[in-house]
Backbone as JSON, one array per atom type, in Angstrom:
{
  "sequence": "XXXXXXXXXXXXXXXXXXXXXXXXXXXXXXXXXXXXXXXXXXXXXXXXXXXXXXXXXXXXXXXXXXXXXXXXXXXXXXXXXXXXXXXXXXXXXXXXXXXXXXXXXXX",
  "N": [[6.12, 47.93, 134.53], [7.29, 44.69, 135.2], [6.69, 42.93, 138.22], [9.08, 41.33, 140.17], [10.39, 38.66, 142.09], [12.81, 39.02, 144.66], [16.11, 38.24, 143.81], [15.46, 36.77, 141.61], [16.21, 36.03, 138.21], [16.54, 38.72, 135.96], [16.11, 38.41, 133.29], [14.29, 36.32, 132.59], [12.15, 36.57, 134.31], [11.6, 34.69, 136.21], [10.27, 32.88, 139.01], [11.18, 32.38, 142.47], [11.89, 29.26, 144.01], [10.15, 27.92, 146.75], [10.85, 25.8, 148.5], [14.05, 24.61, 148.92], [15.97, 22.8, 146.48], [17.34, 19.52, 146.87], [20.78, 18.9, 147.63], [21.83, 16.67, 146.38], [20.02, 16.27, 144.24], [20.4, 18.65, 142.82], [23.1, 18.34, 142.09], [22.94, 16.05, 140.47], [21.24, 16.95, 138.4], [22.8, 19.06, 137.36], [25.02, 17.57, 136.45], [23.82, 16.0, 134.46], [22.85, 18.0, 132.73], [25.27, 19.18, 131.96], [26.34, 17.04, 130.55], [24.51, 16.89, 128.42], [24.95, 19.39, 127.25], [27.59, 19.02, 126.43], [27.14, 17.0, 124.54], [25.62, 18.43, 122.67], [27.5, 20.36, 121.91], [29.25, 18.62, 120.68], [27.65, 17.83, 118.53], [27.51, 20.25, 117.13], [30.19, 20.42, 116.34], [30.29, 18.18, 114.73], [28.62, 18.96, 112.64], [30.11, 21.1, 111.63], [32.27, 19.61, 110.72], [31.13, 18.32, 108.64], [29.88, 15.81, 109.0], [28.34, 12.56, 108.68], [24.83, 12.45, 108.23], [23.14, 10.63, 109.62], [24.72, 9.91, 111.82], [24.91, 12.38, 113.12], [22.23, 12.82, 113.73], [21.82, 10.72, 115.52], [23.4, 11.55, 117.68], [22.03, 13.9, 118.32], [19.6, 12.81, 119.17], [20.45, 11.55, 121.5], [21.16, 13.78, 123.05], [18.67, 15.04, 123.26], [17.3, 13.1, 124.71], [18.72, 13.18, 127.12], [18.1, 15.78, 128.03], [15.34, 15.53, 128.24], [15.17, 13.68, 130.33], [16.13, 15.22, 132.46], [14.06, 17.09, 132.55], [11.95, 15.39, 133.33], [12.84, 14.66, 135.88], [12.81, 17.15, 137.19], [10.12, 17.8, 136.97], [8.94, 15.83, 138.56], [10.06, 16.57, 141.02], [8.88, 19.08, 141.27], [6.19, 18.36, 141.56], [6.33, 16.94, 144.01], [7.12, 18.91, 145.8], [6.58, 21.89, 145.28], [3.89, 21.8, 144.21], [2.53, 20.24, 146.12], [2.92, 21.87, 148.39], [1.51, 24.19, 147.62], [-1.1, 23.21, 147.36], [-1.58, 22.41, 150.0], [-1.59, 24.92, 151.1], [-3.97, 25.81, 150.26], [-4.3, 26.52, 147.61], [-5.74, 25.32, 145.12], [-5.71, 25.74, 142.43], [-3.23, 25.31, 141.43], [-3.13, 22.76, 140.53], [-4.1, 22.78, 137.93], [-1.99, 24.09, 136.62], [0.02, 22.18, 137.07], [-1.02, 20.01, 135.64], [-0.9, 21.04, 133.05], [1.86, 21.23, 132.75], [2.5, 18.49, 132.87], [1.21, 17.61, 130.56], [2.7, 19.04, 128.65], [5.25, 17.91, 128.88], [4.86, 15.26, 128.36], [4.8, 14.6, 125.77]],
  "CA": [[7.28, 47.08, 134.8], [6.9, 43.46, 135.87], [7.21, 42.72, 139.56], [9.82, 40.08, 140.25], [10.87, 38.38, 143.43], [14.22, 39.29, 144.86], [17.0, 37.14, 143.46], [15.06, 36.15, 140.35], [16.9, 36.61, 137.07], [15.76, 39.74, 135.27], [15.9, 38.02, 131.9], [13.12, 35.47, 132.37], [11.07, 36.85, 135.24], [11.32, 33.45, 136.93], [10.02, 32.96, 140.45], [12.05, 31.57, 143.31], [11.28, 28.06, 144.58], [10.04, 28.07, 148.2], [11.63, 24.73, 149.14], [15.28, 24.39, 148.15], [16.24, 21.46, 145.95], [18.4, 18.84, 147.62], [22.12, 18.99, 147.05], [21.99, 15.52, 145.49], [19.26, 16.53, 143.01], [21.1, 19.71, 142.08], [24.32, 17.78, 141.5], [22.54, 15.15, 139.4], [20.73, 17.78, 137.3], [23.95, 19.74, 136.76], [25.81, 16.56, 135.72], [23.08, 15.63, 133.26], [22.85, 19.15, 131.83], [26.62, 19.3, 131.39], [26.48, 15.98, 129.55], [23.72, 17.29, 127.25], [25.68, 20.5, 126.63], [28.71, 18.4, 125.75], [26.62, 16.32, 123.36], [25.25, 19.46, 121.68], [28.75, 20.9, 121.36], [29.73, 17.6, 119.76], [26.83, 17.92, 117.32], [27.99, 21.43, 116.4], [31.46, 20.06, 115.72], [29.99, 17.23, 113.66], [28.09, 19.76, 111.52], [31.27, 21.81, 111.07], [33.1, 18.62, 110.04], [30.33, 17.73, 107.56], [29.73, 14.39, 109.31], [27.19, 11.83, 108.15], [23.57, 12.89, 108.85], [22.65, 9.62, 110.57], [25.51, 10.02, 113.04], [24.51, 13.63, 113.77], [20.9, 12.6, 114.29], [21.98, 9.84, 116.68], [23.88, 12.38, 118.77], [20.93, 14.79, 118.7], [18.64, 12.01, 119.94], [21.04, 11.35, 122.82], [21.05, 15.05, 123.77], [17.24, 15.21, 123.57], [16.99, 12.15, 125.78], [19.31, 13.7, 128.36], [17.32, 16.93, 128.45], [14.02, 15.01, 128.64], [15.32, 13.07, 131.66], [16.2, 16.33, 133.42], [12.69, 17.6, 132.65], [11.19, 14.43, 134.14], [13.29, 14.78, 137.27], [12.34, 18.42, 137.76], [8.67, 17.73, 137.07], [8.67, 15.03, 139.76], [10.42, 17.43, 142.16], [7.85, 20.11, 141.32], [4.98, 17.75, 142.13], [6.57, 16.59, 145.41], [7.36, 20.07, 146.67], [5.81, 23.1, 144.98], [2.46, 21.52, 144.05], [2.03, 19.82, 147.43], [2.89, 23.04, 149.26], [0.43, 25.08, 147.19], [-2.38, 22.58, 147.71], [-1.72, 22.52, 151.46], [-1.88, 26.33, 151.41], [-5.32, 26.11, 149.79], [-4.29, 26.92, 146.21], [-6.03, 24.17, 144.27], [-5.49, 26.1, 141.02], [-1.91, 24.82, 141.03], [-3.34, 21.48, 139.85], [-4.2, 23.08, 136.5], [-0.62, 24.34, 136.15], [0.73, 20.9, 137.08], [-1.53, 19.22, 134.52], [-0.35, 21.63, 131.82], [3.27, 20.78, 132.68], [2.5, 17.07, 132.54], [0.87, 17.51, 129.12], [3.81, 19.58, 127.86], [6.43, 17.05, 128.91], [4.54, 13.86, 128.06], [4.76, 14.45, 124.31]],
  "C": [[6.83, 45.84, 135.59], [7.5, 43.41, 137.26], [7.9, 41.36, 139.59], [10.29, 39.9, 141.68], [12.36, 38.64, 143.49], [15.04, 38.05, 144.54], [16.62, 36.44, 142.16], [15.79, 36.8, 139.2], [16.0, 37.59, 136.33], [15.37, 39.31, 133.87], [14.58, 37.26, 131.72], [11.95, 35.8, 133.28], [10.69, 35.62, 136.05], [11.12, 33.71, 138.42], [11.03, 32.1, 141.19], [11.25, 30.4, 143.88], [11.28, 28.2, 146.1], [10.9, 27.04, 148.94], [12.88, 24.48, 148.31], [15.37, 22.94, 147.64], [17.37, 20.83, 146.77], [19.73, 19.0, 146.88], [22.33, 17.85, 146.05], [21.24, 15.75, 144.17], [19.96, 17.59, 142.18], [22.34, 19.16, 141.38], [23.98, 16.87, 140.32], [22.05, 15.93, 138.18], [21.89, 18.48, 136.59], [24.8, 18.78, 135.92], [25.13, 16.21, 134.4], [23.03, 16.77, 132.25], [24.22, 19.35, 131.19], [26.86, 18.25, 130.32], [25.73, 16.37, 128.27], [24.4, 18.44, 126.51], [26.87, 19.97, 125.86], [28.27, 17.69, 124.47], [26.25, 17.33, 122.27], [26.48, 20.13, 121.09], [29.37, 19.91, 120.37], [28.96, 17.61, 118.44], [27.26, 19.11, 116.48], [29.28, 21.11, 115.66], [31.23, 19.09, 114.56], [29.45, 17.96, 112.43], [29.23, 20.49, 110.83], [32.16, 20.87, 110.27], [32.38, 17.91, 108.9], [30.17, 16.22, 107.75], [28.41, 13.84, 108.78], [25.92, 12.16, 108.95], [23.07, 11.91, 109.9], [23.4, 9.69, 111.88], [25.13, 11.27, 113.83], [23.16, 13.44, 114.45], [20.93, 11.7, 115.52], [22.44, 10.65, 117.88], [22.81, 13.36, 119.25], [19.9, 14.04, 119.54], [19.16, 11.78, 121.36], [20.91, 12.62, 123.66], [19.59, 15.31, 124.16], [16.83, 14.31, 124.72], [17.51, 12.64, 127.12], [18.51, 14.88, 128.9], [15.94, 16.48, 128.93], [14.1, 14.4, 130.04], [15.41, 14.15, 132.74], [14.81, 16.92, 133.62], [11.83, 16.7, 133.52], [11.56, 14.54, 135.61], [12.75, 16.04, 137.92], [10.82, 18.45, 137.88], [8.28, 16.93, 138.32], [8.96, 15.85, 141.02], [9.35, 18.51, 142.35], [6.58, 19.56, 141.97], [5.15, 17.46, 143.62], [6.66, 17.79, 146.33], [6.39, 21.2, 146.37], [4.31, 22.83, 144.93], [1.86, 21.12, 145.4], [1.91, 21.02, 148.37], [1.73, 23.97, 148.91], [-0.94, 24.5, 147.54], [-2.62, 22.68, 149.21], [-2.05, 23.94, 151.89], [-3.26, 26.75, 150.89], [-5.41, 26.55, 148.34], [-4.49, 25.7, 145.31], [-5.81, 24.45, 142.79], [-4.14, 25.61, 140.52], [-2.03, 23.47, 140.31], [-3.43, 21.7, 138.34], [-2.82, 23.34, 135.9], [0.15, 23.03, 136.05], [0.28, 20.03, 135.91], [-0.99, 19.73, 133.19], [1.13, 21.21, 131.66], [3.36, 19.31, 132.31], [2.2, 16.89, 131.06], [2.07, 17.95, 128.26], [4.97, 18.59, 127.79], [6.12, 15.58, 128.63], [4.47, 13.61, 126.56], [5.97, 13.74, 123.79]]
}
């Protein structure tokens, strides 16, 4: 059985962040995610309504852009907090993880 930190969701086995995110960042991320969810729900409705492919693709691009911006924000937060904390604690291996995240989200 996988060991998980207390409070981590059982579904993904995610770890807890040591430094809490600011209230402002959390609010901004939630707002952006809600907007992306709304856009995706709109795309679903457009598919159900048999809307023009170009219009659907435009809405999908907007949703992708919104999600990508959230990823960029969280990656920057990760570098400022988690990565810095791990390096200060002597865990230089976190740089490899950070580089992998940068590669994943720079595509």
